[in-house]
Structures are given as structure tokens and as C-alpha cells.
Amino acid sequence: MSKQTKFESYREMPIRAMTVDNMLWNETGSWRNVKPVYDNKVSPCIYGCPAGENIQHYIQLVIDRKYKEAWETIIETNPMPAVTGRVCSHPCMDKCTRGDYDETVNINAIERALGDMGLDNPEWMTKPEKSKKEKIAVVGSGPAGLTSAFYLARTGYSVTLYEAGETLGGVLRWGIPEYRLPDSVLDRVVEFILSSGKIKVEAGTTVGKDIEFKKLRNNFDAVFLGVGLMKSRQLGIPNEDCKGVEPGLDYLRKVNSGQVSSSSDKAVVIGGGNTAMDVARSALRKGSDVTVVYRRTRTEMPAIASEIEEAEKEGIKFRFLASPKDIVTDGDKLSKVIFQEMELGEPDETGRRSPVPLEGKTFTMDVDRLFTAIGEKGDLDGFKSEVDTEWELIKVKGEFGETGKKKIFAGGDIVTGAASVVEAVAAGRRAAEKIDRVFNNEKDPPIEQEIDFGIENINTDYFPKSKRVLKPRIPASEAIKGFEEIFKGFDEQMLQKEADRCFSCGVCNYCDNCWIYCPDASIIRKDDEYEIDFDFCKGCLVCVEECPRSALSIEEEGK
Amino acid sequence: MKKVVMGNHAVSYGVRASEAKVISAYPITPQTHVVELLSELVANGEIDAKFIKVESEHSAMAACVGASAAGSRAFTATSSQGLLLMTEMLHWAVGARLPIVLTNVNRAIGPPWSIWTDQNDSLSMRDVGWIQIYCESNQETQDAIPQAFKIAEEVQLPVMLVLDAFFLSHTYEIVDLLDVEKVREFLPPYNPELKIDPADPHSFGNLASADYYMELRYMIEEAMDEARGIIKRVGREFGEHFGRHYGMVVPYRCDDADVILVTSGTVASTTRAVIDEMRDEGIKIGALKIRVLRPFPFKEVSEVLCSAKKVAVLDRNISFGNHGIFYQEVKSALYGKTDIPILGYILGLGGRDVTPKVIREVADKAIKDKNPEPYINWIGVKK
């Protein structure tokens, strides 16, 4: 319809109700005033993933048993699904539409299964085809550093990866306990990432100490800083340096390197984040009676919810609304901790309610060991003068880790403060892509706006309710006896069963419903898409109505 | 050629003479003979037409709508419940401005089940927009068909021809059968300008917004108004070709009549016999047959009736809650033109015989009755 017909007088009109112009443009005639269009959206889970994993797509590939393609889809945005499949806080699952129907799809378990398949199939990893002349230094081999090194190498750049420790992995290795992420898995992941080629490893080299930062700047075309947070914050109370008080990160480092022997003492962990949970559960495994003391309530705890649940199951005690005020020593050794009782005050600018001391209310606990896990800070020695810093973190400009200093990029916890592995992965990749764009003089891609998509967009008649398939596990009573990995991977049957629960929100998965329901047989099936024959489509929109996943949209005719 | 035929067959011969190209119908008593004979005439090649068997009257009219929209001369026949089932499509034929001709054999509507005559079926379609012509004899029934096509095709409105069940449909009379060649001179082949044409496809019956719906309705009424002159002219032209003239109304001994009985259908013939008998007695009485109900012949009706001192309308129908339908029509035609009493009588429903004796009773009552009753005058009801 090119235009609306206008008549000044009825004498200009045909006596019949009919179109004035002929209908050669549309064999359906003027019947159709709206038309269906195939219009794939971005599934909410993808928006939920900081790394932007194309979750919907790899789950559908899993259903088709195209595991290699599914793995390749993850690897496009995250080089370590075997890691994130174990330790990720999986914000994707918070977005999963299925959560408003029965239970969210266990994306994390599917990711792990694919990640492990990748490790079992080293031939899936391809080497870069092109070689680029630029050389890039990556400082730190935690999730941010490893990821940026991986994507830079894959694009063809020569990467030198500096790591202060003797082995690669950073916080993944020394900060995350074995029962969550076994070293054996991390070793294979690191090996896998390095197998992509072009990454030269300089382990046991601390930048700023063993090698001057200036040298990196001079010898390389770009530098990526992904050094993470290495130091625990201090409590700032009297006697904090006495024997028996230990930064949580130091303790985790020792546990993870096998330097801690068993002891049956009374331990208190201060803090409510993932480090606090890791420290508490590690100490429990080493024989301690552990209490976690947190100054807010359980609701405000920043740790991953499932980690808190596991800690509870294992027998960790919690004391909320309390904060250490004073340490009483017996000689040079810790003997008691005096705690200030707290209450929740007004919400701060982030919306979280701040703890406020309850005047005159304290209590005392006999404590043999006190672990601090109230936050971590960076170690900026060696390059403090090279970048802008604030709160002992590196300041970046924009979305892609530019520090504002020529050639220098940064990402991960050293930029954001303590965040999650997947956010570090995302930052590593974003910086790697940005570095590539800088070399190629390319513009940044536009930032996609998240679209609204909810259960109301799903035709739930097509989905019987079902329970989420859980990762197999060893029971908590067994788990606390050692550091064996608690959760096991899916076998193929579990993987298929869980993948099958995916709604494929907003994205056509060729279920044929539109084709089956079209009353005018106007939908044509092609190899991997459908086409609408608009010569016969009447615009009844049955296809749109019956699409289980809103992969079709409505367009008005003549617009 | 003259032949003794039943009313229904007179219809069939009228269709044959008119060279209809598409006939689509569903049988129903008392109409069945119409399409029975038509199917035979198509089968033996006497009519070069497509005969479409359908599963219902709704489809029968739908088929006619399609055929007519494609430019074919289309005919169907039905009765009573069948006509009611067609209702949606009857409206469609009008809105789409399709010159379809339909013969409806008047049959009372059930329940209680009845196969006998009264006019409520066709009169319930009074406001749809079809031209309605009520026939009185087998000859008129046949002659009305080519006239109907000629009128319909000129004004692009459908025409409904109506005849009484059994009193006409099953009654044999001598009919001068129309000759196809002669009718062709009177009624040229139908070749409309606007029709469905695959080479120049348009969408028909499509959506019209409030901006133009009224204009399309206005044009229907304009065509209805135009039809008044065309019906008369076509009646005259028919007379010139075949010697039988037809008009909107048929007055009988009305010129000096004090009382005029208004009738329609077969009751008109019986009434004329009663008029003659009463005239012999010296009573100044006349009769007016209304042949065309839509468009209503206001001018003709008021011209005839205004000369009388009293009018009595005989209705073989009833509009529940009001009165006989012809009675209402006559009253509206005379409104503001005369002060004479207009009396209404309901009779002959469900095929009850309207004999000369019944009409005489109505006439005598009408002469006595001074003013219209505040209630309806029912003739012959067992009270």
C-alpha cells in the first residue's frame, strides 16, 4: 500500500467497496493490514552474562548434539568455561525467563559440561591463522590476564604474559579452594589457553620489581594490567598484628599450596563475601570450629548465595550484626575478641543499609584464630606513577579498559575492586578487542540496549513444568572431610535433559510451530530458516500467537 | 408458447429465458421444483449455465455473490428458513452492489413448523436493501425474472421476487412462456464494468473506514431511489416487447371508490373477485395491489388512496408489537396527505386460506369500522 486513497465526494468513489488501485502488489488483497516477521531477539540470559556468552545459542547447539560448535560459541566470549562453569555467580540464571515459570535453566552446569568437553578435546582449540606484528605484554595471569592474553593471541598478536607467582592462574589458583576449583582442572585450562599459541609466559616475574614497568612500555606496543587484588584490608582495631590474627587471603594462599596442617581450634572469620566463605570452609576442613561474623545481615552478604548455603550445610556458624571492636591478647597471642553489636541504618547511595553501632552493646568471644576477609586491595607498587589510581585501584576511562595513558590498558579486580571471575573474563576480552581496534583504527561497537523479555513473551502451553537438573555432588558431611571437589559434572543424559528446558527466548529454534499452524500454508520451510509467502499470508498472526518463544513480531502494513 | 405450468416452474422458465449463467441453490419445500427443473434444464443443455450444488442456502447466496462479482448473471431460489439462513449473504449482495435475482416462495417461519404461506420470511428482509417485488400469478412470476435482471443490472442492486407458497408455487396455470431470442432483445447480456478480473486484480468488499462507509450507504439509497423510475420503465418496455405491462402498483376500480382494500400476492386476485361482487351490489369499493415493496411506491400509493374515504390494508404477515407490515408502509405513504381512516387487518397466516368469504368479511367490517382500532384487527382467530 503506497498511500491512503482520499475522496472529496462520493461521486469519485466506485459503487462497490473495492480498492481503486489494483492489487498486483499483494495477492492476498487488502485483507492483510499487519504482517508477521521473523525477528530474533537477544535472550535475557545473554544480557545477564557479563561476558556476553551467547547462552541461548550454545544450549540449542547442545540440543542438536553439536557439542564442538556449542563449545566454540562459548569460546567466542569466554576462554575458560571449565572455570566459570564451576565458580561463576551465574547472573545469567537470575535473568532466565524459566525462573518465572518453574526453575531457571541450570546454565552454569551446562557451561561446565561444555568447558570440560573442551578440555577433553584439545583438538578443538585452533591456532591463530594470521600473525600480527604488534607485541603485547599482559601483567597478571588471573582470569582477566589469561582472557586478554587468549584473545590477543587468537587475533594473531605476540603476547608475553607476566606472572609474579611460579604457576599461572592468579586468584583462581591461590584464592579459590580446591573443593570449588581443583588445581588439576585449572592446570588443564591454563594449558588449553596457552595451546592457542603465541603466548610467551614469564612466571615468577613481578613487574616493578623483577622488571621495570617502563621497560614493558618501551618494549611492547600495548600493556594490559590484570594484576588483581593481592592484599587483605585491615580491620583497623587495636592488637590486629598479634599472633593468631591472619589476613584471609594469606590463609587461602597457604591452604591452596598445602602449607596448612589440621588443628582443632576456634576460628572466627570476619566478612560476608566469597573470600570469607572460602576461608571459613577451608578452616572447617582443617578441623577448626568456625564462626563467620558479619556486620550486616544475611540478606546483605555479597557472597554467592549457594556458597553461603553450602557453608551453612557444612556447619559454619554465623553471627550477624556484629563487628570486631577490640582484641584481647594473652601475651602476644590472641585470646578474646570484643564485638560491637550493630543495627541496620539508612540505606546508602547504593541502596544497601549501612550498619550502625548499637551504643553500649558488646559481647566477647574466646577465639584462637581470627581471619580477616573484609575486602581486598591492590598492590600498585611498581606502576603507581604510570597510571591514574583511586582507592588503590586503577582508574579507567570508558568501557574497554583504557587507562588514558598511551598503550596502557587495565581490567579485572584491580579496576573494579573485588568482583567476580566472569567480570574479570569480560574485562580481559573487552580490553583485548579494544587493543585490536586501536591498532586497526576501528571504532568501538555501539552498546546494545537490553530489551524487555519476560514470561509473558513465552507461550507456556508448549512447555510442561519440569525440575532443574542439579549437578551431582558429594554430601556436605563427606565434603567437609577434605578438599575433594564437591560438585561433579553432568553426564550427557543430564546435559540433554537440562538443555531441553531452555525456552530459547526470542530466538527461533525451528520448532515448526508457525509452519504447522499457518492456516494459509504461507510459511515455507527452508534449510535453516522460514520464509513467509506474503502473496498468500492474510496477516491472521496465528504464527505469532503460536510461536512458543516470541521469535516473530508484528509489523503494520503500509508503514 | 403457452403451457400449463406450476408457479415454481414458471420461475424456472423465466430463468431460462433470462439466460442466467450461474444458478446455485439448495432445495426447500415449497421452492424445490424451481431448482429441480432448472437443474434439468442445465443438464439437458437448454440453459448454458453453471449449476452449483451447495450444502446450505448461505453457501447458495455466497456462490451467487462470487459469480455476480465476477460478472455473471446469477440466480437462486429459496424459502422461509432458507432465506433466513442466507441473511448474512443477502446483506453482502447489497453492500457489494451485485445484481443477483432471487425468487423467494413465501412460507411461514417455524416453530411451529409450517410449510404453508405467509409473508414474514421475505418481509423480515425488508430493510436489507434488496428490491422486493410480490407476484400474483404464474405468468407474472415468469415475466418478473427478466425484468428483475434488467432492473438489477441497471441499478446494481439485487432483486427478490416473491410468490405465495402452494397458492402460487404449486398451482398450475396457463403461462405464455418467454422466448429466449425475444428476451435477449429486451435483456442484453450482462457485462459489468467493475468485476473480478485476474488480469487487473482488485480487492472487493474490503474495509472502509468511517470516512467512507456512509458514502457507500448513501449510494445504495441513491440507487434504490433511481430504481423507482427504472422499475416502471422496464415494466413498460416489457409490455412493448411481450404485451404484458407491469407497474409499481395495480389499482382496480379505485377511481370512484369510497373504500379501497390494499393487498399483495395471490390475495389480490381473490380480492378483485370480491370487489366485482360488491360493485354489483352497488357498493363503491376498489382494490390496490402493491407489487413493489422496495423501493416503496409512495407516490403511486398516495395518488390512488387519497381519493378514497377509507383504506383497509390486508396483511398476510405481522410485525409483532406493531401491526401488519404493509399497513405500516401505507400509513407512512399517506402521512400528512389525507385524514381518511386507514384500517389494518391481519389474515391468512401459516397458509390459512383467504377465501372470497374472508375478504368479504374484511370489506364489510372495513365499511363499518370508523377508526383504526387501537389494537390489531385479527381476522378469523379462534378467540
Short mmCIF file of C-alpha atoms in Angstrom, two decimals, chain B residues 13-327:
data_model
loop_
_atom_site.label_atom_id
_atom_site.label_comp_id
_atom_site.label_asym_id
_atom_site.label_seq_id
_atom_site.Cartn_x
_atom_site.Cartn_y
_atom_site.Cartn_z
CA TYR B 13 -38.73 -20.87 -17.38
CA GLY B 14 -38.22 -17.21 -16.54
CA VAL B 15 -34.63 -18.00 -15.56
CA ARG B 16 -34.13 -19.98 -18.77
CA ALA B 17 -35.39 -17.05 -20.82
CA SER B 18 -33.08 -14.68 -18.96
CA GLU B 19 -30.03 -16.80 -19.75
CA ALA B 20 -28.64 -16.82 -16.21
CA LYS B 21 -25.04 -18.05 -16.23
CA VAL B 22 -24.74 -19.30 -12.68
CA ILE B 23 -27.51 -20.97 -10.70
CA SER B 24 -26.75 -22.03 -7.19
CA ALA B 25 -29.44 -23.32 -4.86
CA TYR B 26 -30.38 -25.60 -2.04
CA PRO B 27 -33.79 -27.30 -2.12
CA ILE B 28 -36.51 -26.41 0.38
CA THR B 29 -40.25 -27.00 0.29
CA PRO B 30 -42.13 -25.27 -1.32
CA GLN B 31 -39.37 -23.97 -3.61
CA THR B 32 -37.81 -27.28 -4.61
CA HIS B 33 -39.43 -27.53 -8.05
CA VAL B 34 -37.81 -24.31 -9.11
CA VAL B 35 -34.30 -25.66 -8.86
CA GLU B 36 -35.28 -29.20 -9.81
CA LEU B 37 -36.43 -28.02 -13.19
CA LEU B 38 -33.51 -25.62 -13.51
CA SER B 39 -31.03 -28.42 -12.84
CA GLU B 40 -32.71 -30.49 -15.55
CA LEU B 41 -32.67 -27.58 -17.99
CA VAL B 42 -28.96 -27.06 -17.31
CA ALA B 43 -28.27 -30.78 -17.55
CA ASN B 44 -30.03 -31.16 -20.90
CA GLY B 45 -28.36 -28.08 -22.30
CA GLU B 46 -31.45 -25.90 -22.52
CA ILE B 47 -29.67 -23.38 -20.29
CA ASP B 48 -25.99 -22.64 -20.83
CA ALA B 49 -25.23 -22.12 -17.17
CA LYS B 50 -23.21 -23.50 -14.32
CA PHE B 51 -25.45 -25.18 -11.74
CA ILE B 52 -23.74 -25.23 -8.36
CA LYS B 53 -24.99 -27.65 -5.73
CA VAL B 54 -24.28 -26.35 -2.25
CA GLU B 55 -24.74 -27.54 1.28
CA SER B 56 -26.81 -24.63 2.54
CA GLU B 57 -28.63 -21.51 1.48
CA HIS B 58 -25.85 -19.39 2.98
CA SER B 59 -23.49 -21.01 0.52
CA ALA B 60 -26.02 -20.73 -2.30
CA MET B 61 -26.04 -16.97 -1.93
CA ALA B 62 -22.28 -16.89 -1.35
CA ALA B 63 -21.82 -18.68 -4.67
CA CYS B 64 -24.12 -16.17 -6.35
CA VAL B 65 -22.14 -13.33 -4.76
CA GLY B 66 -18.92 -14.72 -6.17
CA ALA B 67 -20.39 -15.37 -9.59
CA SER B 68 -22.01 -11.97 -9.80
CA ALA B 69 -18.85 -10.22 -8.62
CA ALA B 70 -17.05 -12.00 -11.44
CA GLY B 71 -19.59 -10.55 -13.88
CA SER B 72 -22.00 -13.45 -14.31
CA ARG B 73 -25.78 -13.27 -14.23
CA ALA B 74 -26.60 -15.26 -11.10
CA PHE B 75 -29.86 -16.71 -9.80
CA THR B 76 -31.05 -18.59 -6.77
CA ALA B 77 -34.36 -19.53 -5.17
CA THR B 78 -35.31 -20.32 -1.63
CA SER B 79 -37.99 -20.05 1.01
CA SER B 80 -38.55 -19.28 4.67
CA GLN B 81 -35.83 -20.83 6.88
CA GLY B 82 -33.56 -20.99 3.86
CA LEU B 83 -33.92 -17.27 3.30
CA LEU B 84 -33.18 -16.66 6.95
CA LEU B 85 -30.03 -18.76 6.75
CA MET B 86 -28.96 -16.62 3.80
CA THR B 87 -29.32 -13.39 5.74
CA GLU B 88 -25.64 -12.54 6.08
CA MET B 89 -25.05 -13.11 2.39
CA LEU B 90 -28.19 -11.12 1.45
CA HIS B 91 -26.59 -8.11 3.12
CA TRP B 92 -23.35 -8.89 1.35
CA ALA B 93 -25.04 -8.87 -2.07
CA VAL B 94 -26.40 -5.39 -1.38
CA GLY B 95 -23.21 -3.92 0.07
CA ALA B 96 -21.18 -5.37 -2.77
CA ARG B 97 -23.78 -3.97 -5.24
CA LEU B 98 -24.37 -7.26 -7.02
CA PRO B 99 -27.38 -7.66 -9.37
CA ILE B 100 -28.40 -11.13 -8.20
CA VAL B 101 -32.01 -12.27 -8.65
CA LEU B 102 -33.59 -14.47 -6.02
CA THR B 103 -37.07 -15.96 -6.02
CA ASN B 104 -38.45 -16.49 -2.57
CA VAL B 105 -41.51 -18.66 -2.13
CA ASN B 106 -43.28 -17.16 0.88
CA ARG B 107 -43.54 -19.76 3.62
CA ALA B 108 -44.35 -19.26 7.28
CA ILE B 109 -41.45 -19.45 9.72
CA GLY B 110 -41.18 -22.15 12.39
CA PRO B 111 -41.72 -23.06 15.06
CA PRO B 112 -44.35 -24.28 14.96
CA TRP B 113 -43.19 -25.94 11.80
CA SER B 114 -45.18 -24.87 8.77
CA ILE B 115 -44.69 -25.25 5.06
CA TRP B 116 -47.59 -23.03 4.11
CA THR B 117 -47.62 -19.45 3.05
CA ASP B 118 -47.31 -16.12 4.74
CA GLN B 119 -45.04 -13.16 4.07
CA ASN B 120 -42.99 -12.89 7.23
CA ASP B 121 -39.91 -14.54 5.72
CA SER B 122 -39.41 -12.03 2.90
CA LEU B 123 -40.66 -9.12 4.98
CA SER B 124 -38.07 -9.84 7.64
CA MET B 125 -35.59 -8.98 4.86
CA ARG B 126 -37.40 -5.72 4.09
CA ASP B 127 -34.57 -3.46 5.33
CA VAL B 128 -31.62 -5.34 3.84
CA GLY B 129 -31.59 -3.32 0.64
CA TRP B 130 -32.97 -5.81 -1.87
CA ILE B 131 -35.57 -4.62 -4.34
CA GLN B 132 -38.71 -6.63 -3.48
CA ILE B 133 -41.45 -7.49 -5.96
CA TYR B 134 -44.53 -9.52 -4.91
CA CYS B 135 -46.04 -11.63 -7.69
CA GLU B 136 -49.68 -12.59 -8.11
CA SER B 137 -49.87 -15.13 -10.92
CA ASN B 138 -47.74 -17.76 -12.63
CA GLN B 139 -47.49 -15.51 -15.67
CA GLU B 140 -46.27 -12.59 -13.58
CA THR B 141 -43.88 -14.89 -11.74
CA GLN B 142 -42.20 -15.82 -15.00
CA ASP B 143 -42.30 -12.33 -16.51
CA ALA B 144 -40.77 -10.84 -13.37
CA ILE B 145 -37.47 -12.71 -13.85
CA PRO B 146 -36.09 -10.94 -16.96
CA GLN B 147 -37.48 -7.66 -15.68
CA ALA B 148 -35.72 -8.26 -12.37
CA PHE B 149 -32.37 -8.89 -14.06
CA LYS B 150 -32.79 -5.79 -16.19
CA ILE B 151 -33.61 -3.63 -13.18
CA ALA B 152 -30.91 -5.18 -11.01
CA GLU B 153 -28.19 -4.77 -13.60
CA GLU B 154 -29.10 -1.17 -14.27
CA VAL B 155 -29.09 -0.05 -10.65
CA GLN B 156 -26.56 -2.63 -9.39
CA LEU B 157 -28.84 -3.87 -6.63
CA PRO B 158 -30.17 -7.40 -6.07
CA VAL B 159 -33.85 -8.18 -6.65
CA MET B 160 -36.03 -10.54 -4.63
CA LEU B 161 -39.13 -11.88 -6.36
CA VAL B 162 -41.78 -13.22 -4.03
CA LEU B 163 -44.64 -15.67 -4.58
CA ASP B 164 -47.06 -17.40 -2.24
CA ALA B 165 -46.39 -20.98 -1.25
CA PHE B 166 -48.81 -23.52 -2.77
CA PHE B 167 -51.45 -20.92 -3.76
CA LEU B 168 -48.97 -20.00 -6.48
CA SER B 169 -45.93 -22.22 -6.26
CA HIS B 170 -47.88 -25.48 -6.66
CA THR B 171 -50.84 -24.17 -8.65
CA TYR B 172 -51.00 -24.82 -12.38
CA GLU B 173 -51.97 -22.02 -14.71
CA ILE B 174 -51.60 -21.28 -18.36
CA VAL B 175 -48.39 -19.37 -18.89
CA ASP B 176 -47.21 -17.79 -22.10
CA LEU B 177 -43.59 -18.98 -21.93
CA LEU B 178 -40.98 -16.42 -22.86
CA ASP B 179 -38.89 -16.96 -25.93
CA VAL B 180 -35.16 -16.79 -25.29
CA GLU B 181 -34.39 -14.92 -28.51
CA LYS B 182 -37.06 -12.31 -27.84
CA VAL B 183 -35.96 -11.84 -24.26
CA ARG B 184 -32.39 -11.30 -25.46
CA GLU B 185 -33.65 -8.18 -27.31
CA PHE B 186 -35.23 -6.97 -24.08
CA LEU B 187 -32.43 -8.04 -21.76
CA PRO B 188 -28.94 -7.76 -23.24
CA PRO B 189 -26.14 -9.98 -21.88
CA TYR B 190 -24.66 -8.78 -18.60
CA ASN B 191 -21.20 -7.31 -18.93
CA PRO B 192 -20.39 -5.07 -15.98
CA GLU B 193 -17.57 -2.60 -15.95
CA LEU B 194 -16.44 -3.40 -12.42
CA LYS B 195 -15.86 -7.08 -11.87
CA ILE B 196 -13.31 -9.53 -10.58
CA ASP B 197 -10.62 -9.77 -13.22
CA PRO B 198 -7.45 -11.78 -12.57
CA ALA B 199 -5.58 -9.61 -15.08
CA ASP B 200 -6.42 -6.49 -13.11
CA PRO B 201 -6.85 -7.70 -9.56
CA HIS B 202 -8.66 -5.53 -7.06
CA SER B 203 -9.75 -6.29 -3.56
CA PHE B 204 -13.54 -6.38 -3.13
CA GLY B 205 -15.66 -5.99 -0.04
CA ASN B 206 -12.67 -4.66 1.81
CA LEU B 207 -12.50 -2.44 4.86
CA ALA B 208 -13.93 1.06 4.65
CA SER B 209 -13.27 3.43 7.50
CA ALA B 210 -15.91 5.71 8.96
CA ASP B 211 -14.62 8.26 6.45
CA TYR B 212 -16.32 6.45 3.55
CA TYR B 213 -18.82 3.88 4.87
CA MET B 214 -21.66 6.41 4.88
CA GLU B 215 -20.93 7.45 1.31
CA LEU B 216 -21.23 3.84 0.18
CA ARG B 217 -24.56 3.52 2.04
CA TYR B 218 -25.72 6.80 0.52
CA MET B 219 -25.05 5.40 -2.93
CA ILE B 220 -27.21 2.34 -2.19
CA GLU B 221 -30.12 4.57 -1.25
CA GLU B 222 -29.50 6.68 -4.32
CA ALA B 223 -29.72 3.51 -6.43
CA MET B 224 -32.92 2.46 -4.63
CA ASP B 225 -34.44 5.83 -5.45
CA GLU B 226 -33.32 5.58 -9.04
CA ALA B 227 -34.88 2.10 -9.18
CA ARG B 228 -38.40 3.63 -8.85
CA GLY B 229 -38.20 5.08 -12.33
CA ILE B 230 -36.34 2.13 -13.78
CA ILE B 231 -38.87 -0.46 -12.50
CA LYS B 232 -41.66 1.48 -14.21
CA ARG B 233 -39.73 1.96 -17.42
CA VAL B 234 -38.68 -1.71 -17.52
CA GLY B 235 -42.35 -2.70 -16.90
CA ARG B 236 -43.36 -0.57 -19.85
CA GLU B 237 -40.61 -1.89 -22.10
CA PHE B 238 -41.57 -5.43 -21.19
CA GLY B 239 -45.10 -4.59 -22.23
CA GLU B 240 -43.83 -3.25 -25.54
CA HIS B 241 -41.96 -6.50 -26.20
CA PHE B 242 -44.42 -9.03 -24.83
CA GLY B 243 -47.76 -7.25 -24.47
CA ARG B 244 -47.92 -7.55 -20.71
CA HIS B 245 -47.32 -4.31 -18.80
CA TYR B 246 -46.20 -4.11 -15.21
CA GLY B 247 -46.08 -1.19 -12.77
CA MET B 248 -45.32 -0.48 -9.16
CA VAL B 249 -48.96 -0.86 -8.08
CA VAL B 250 -52.14 -2.26 -9.66
CA PRO B 251 -55.30 -0.27 -8.86
CA TYR B 252 -58.65 -1.98 -9.52
CA ARG B 253 -61.91 0.01 -9.72
CA CYS B 254 -60.44 2.63 -7.43
CA ASP B 255 -61.35 5.79 -9.33
CA ASP B 256 -64.69 6.43 -7.60
CA ALA B 257 -64.26 4.04 -4.68
CA ASP B 258 -65.16 5.15 -1.16
CA VAL B 259 -63.29 2.22 0.36
CA ILE B 260 -60.10 0.74 -1.07
CA LEU B 261 -58.70 -2.61 0.04
CA VAL B 262 -54.91 -2.79 -0.17
CA THR B 263 -53.48 -6.25 -0.90
CA SER B 264 -50.46 -8.10 -2.24
CA GLY B 265 -49.63 -11.54 -3.68
CA THR B 266 -52.38 -14.04 -4.52
CA VAL B 267 -54.87 -12.35 -2.18
CA ALA B 268 -55.02 -9.55 -4.76
CA SER B 269 -56.75 -11.80 -7.35
CA THR B 270 -59.31 -13.08 -4.86
CA THR B 271 -59.96 -9.53 -3.69
CA ARG B 272 -60.74 -8.38 -7.23
CA ALA B 273 -63.48 -11.06 -7.46
CA VAL B 274 -64.96 -9.78 -4.21
CA ILE B 275 -64.78 -6.16 -5.47
CA ASP B 276 -66.73 -7.14 -8.59
CA GLU B 277 -69.37 -8.88 -6.45
CA MET B 278 -69.73 -5.85 -4.17
CA ARG B 279 -69.75 -3.39 -7.06
CA ASP B 280 -72.66 -5.45 -8.44
CA GLU B 281 -74.36 -4.73 -5.14
CA GLY B 282 -73.73 -1.04 -5.71
CA ILE B 283 -71.03 -0.68 -3.11
CA LYS B 284 -68.34 1.77 -4.17
CA ILE B 285 -65.29 -0.25 -3.35
CA GLY B 286 -61.93 -0.80 -5.08
CA ALA B 287 -58.63 -2.62 -4.54
CA LEU B 288 -54.98 -1.62 -4.78
CA LYS B 289 -52.33 -4.28 -5.24
CA ILE B 290 -48.87 -3.27 -4.07
CA ARG B 291 -46.43 -5.05 -6.39
CA VAL B 292 -43.19 -3.39 -5.42
CA LEU B 293 -42.48 -3.09 -1.71
CA ARG B 294 -38.87 -1.85 -2.05
CA PRO B 295 -38.35 0.80 -3.18
CA PHE B 296 -41.75 1.69 -1.72
CA PRO B 297 -44.01 3.42 -4.29
CA PHE B 298 -45.03 6.37 -2.09
CA LYS B 299 -46.30 8.47 -5.00
CA GLU B 300 -48.37 5.76 -6.69
CA VAL B 301 -49.91 4.56 -3.42
CA SER B 302 -50.85 8.00 -2.17
CA GLU B 303 -52.23 9.10 -5.55
CA VAL B 304 -54.64 6.17 -5.63
CA LEU B 305 -55.59 6.10 -1.96
CA CYS B 306 -56.07 9.81 -1.31
CA SER B 307 -59.21 9.84 -3.50
CA ALA B 308 -60.94 7.31 -1.18
CA LYS B 309 -62.80 7.91 2.06
CA LYS B 310 -61.33 4.90 3.81
CA VAL B 311 -58.45 2.50 3.31
CA ALA B 312 -58.23 -1.07 4.58
CA VAL B 313 -54.92 -2.93 4.39
CA LEU B 314 -54.93 -6.75 4.33
CA ASP B 315 -51.71 -8.13 5.73
CA ARG B 316 -50.63 -11.75 5.41
CA ASN B 317 -47.90 -11.00 7.93
CA ILE B 318 -47.41 -9.49 11.35
CA SER B 319 -44.78 -7.27 12.87
CA PHE B 320 -45.13 -8.31 16.49
CA GLY B 321 -45.56 -5.31 18.72
CA ASN B 322 -46.65 -3.05 15.88
CA HIS B 323 -49.03 -4.18 13.12
CA GLY B 324 -49.13 -5.61 9.65
CA ILE B 325 -46.14 -4.50 7.64
CA PHE B 326 -47.98 -3.30 4.51
CA TYR B 327 -50.30 -1.39 6.87
#
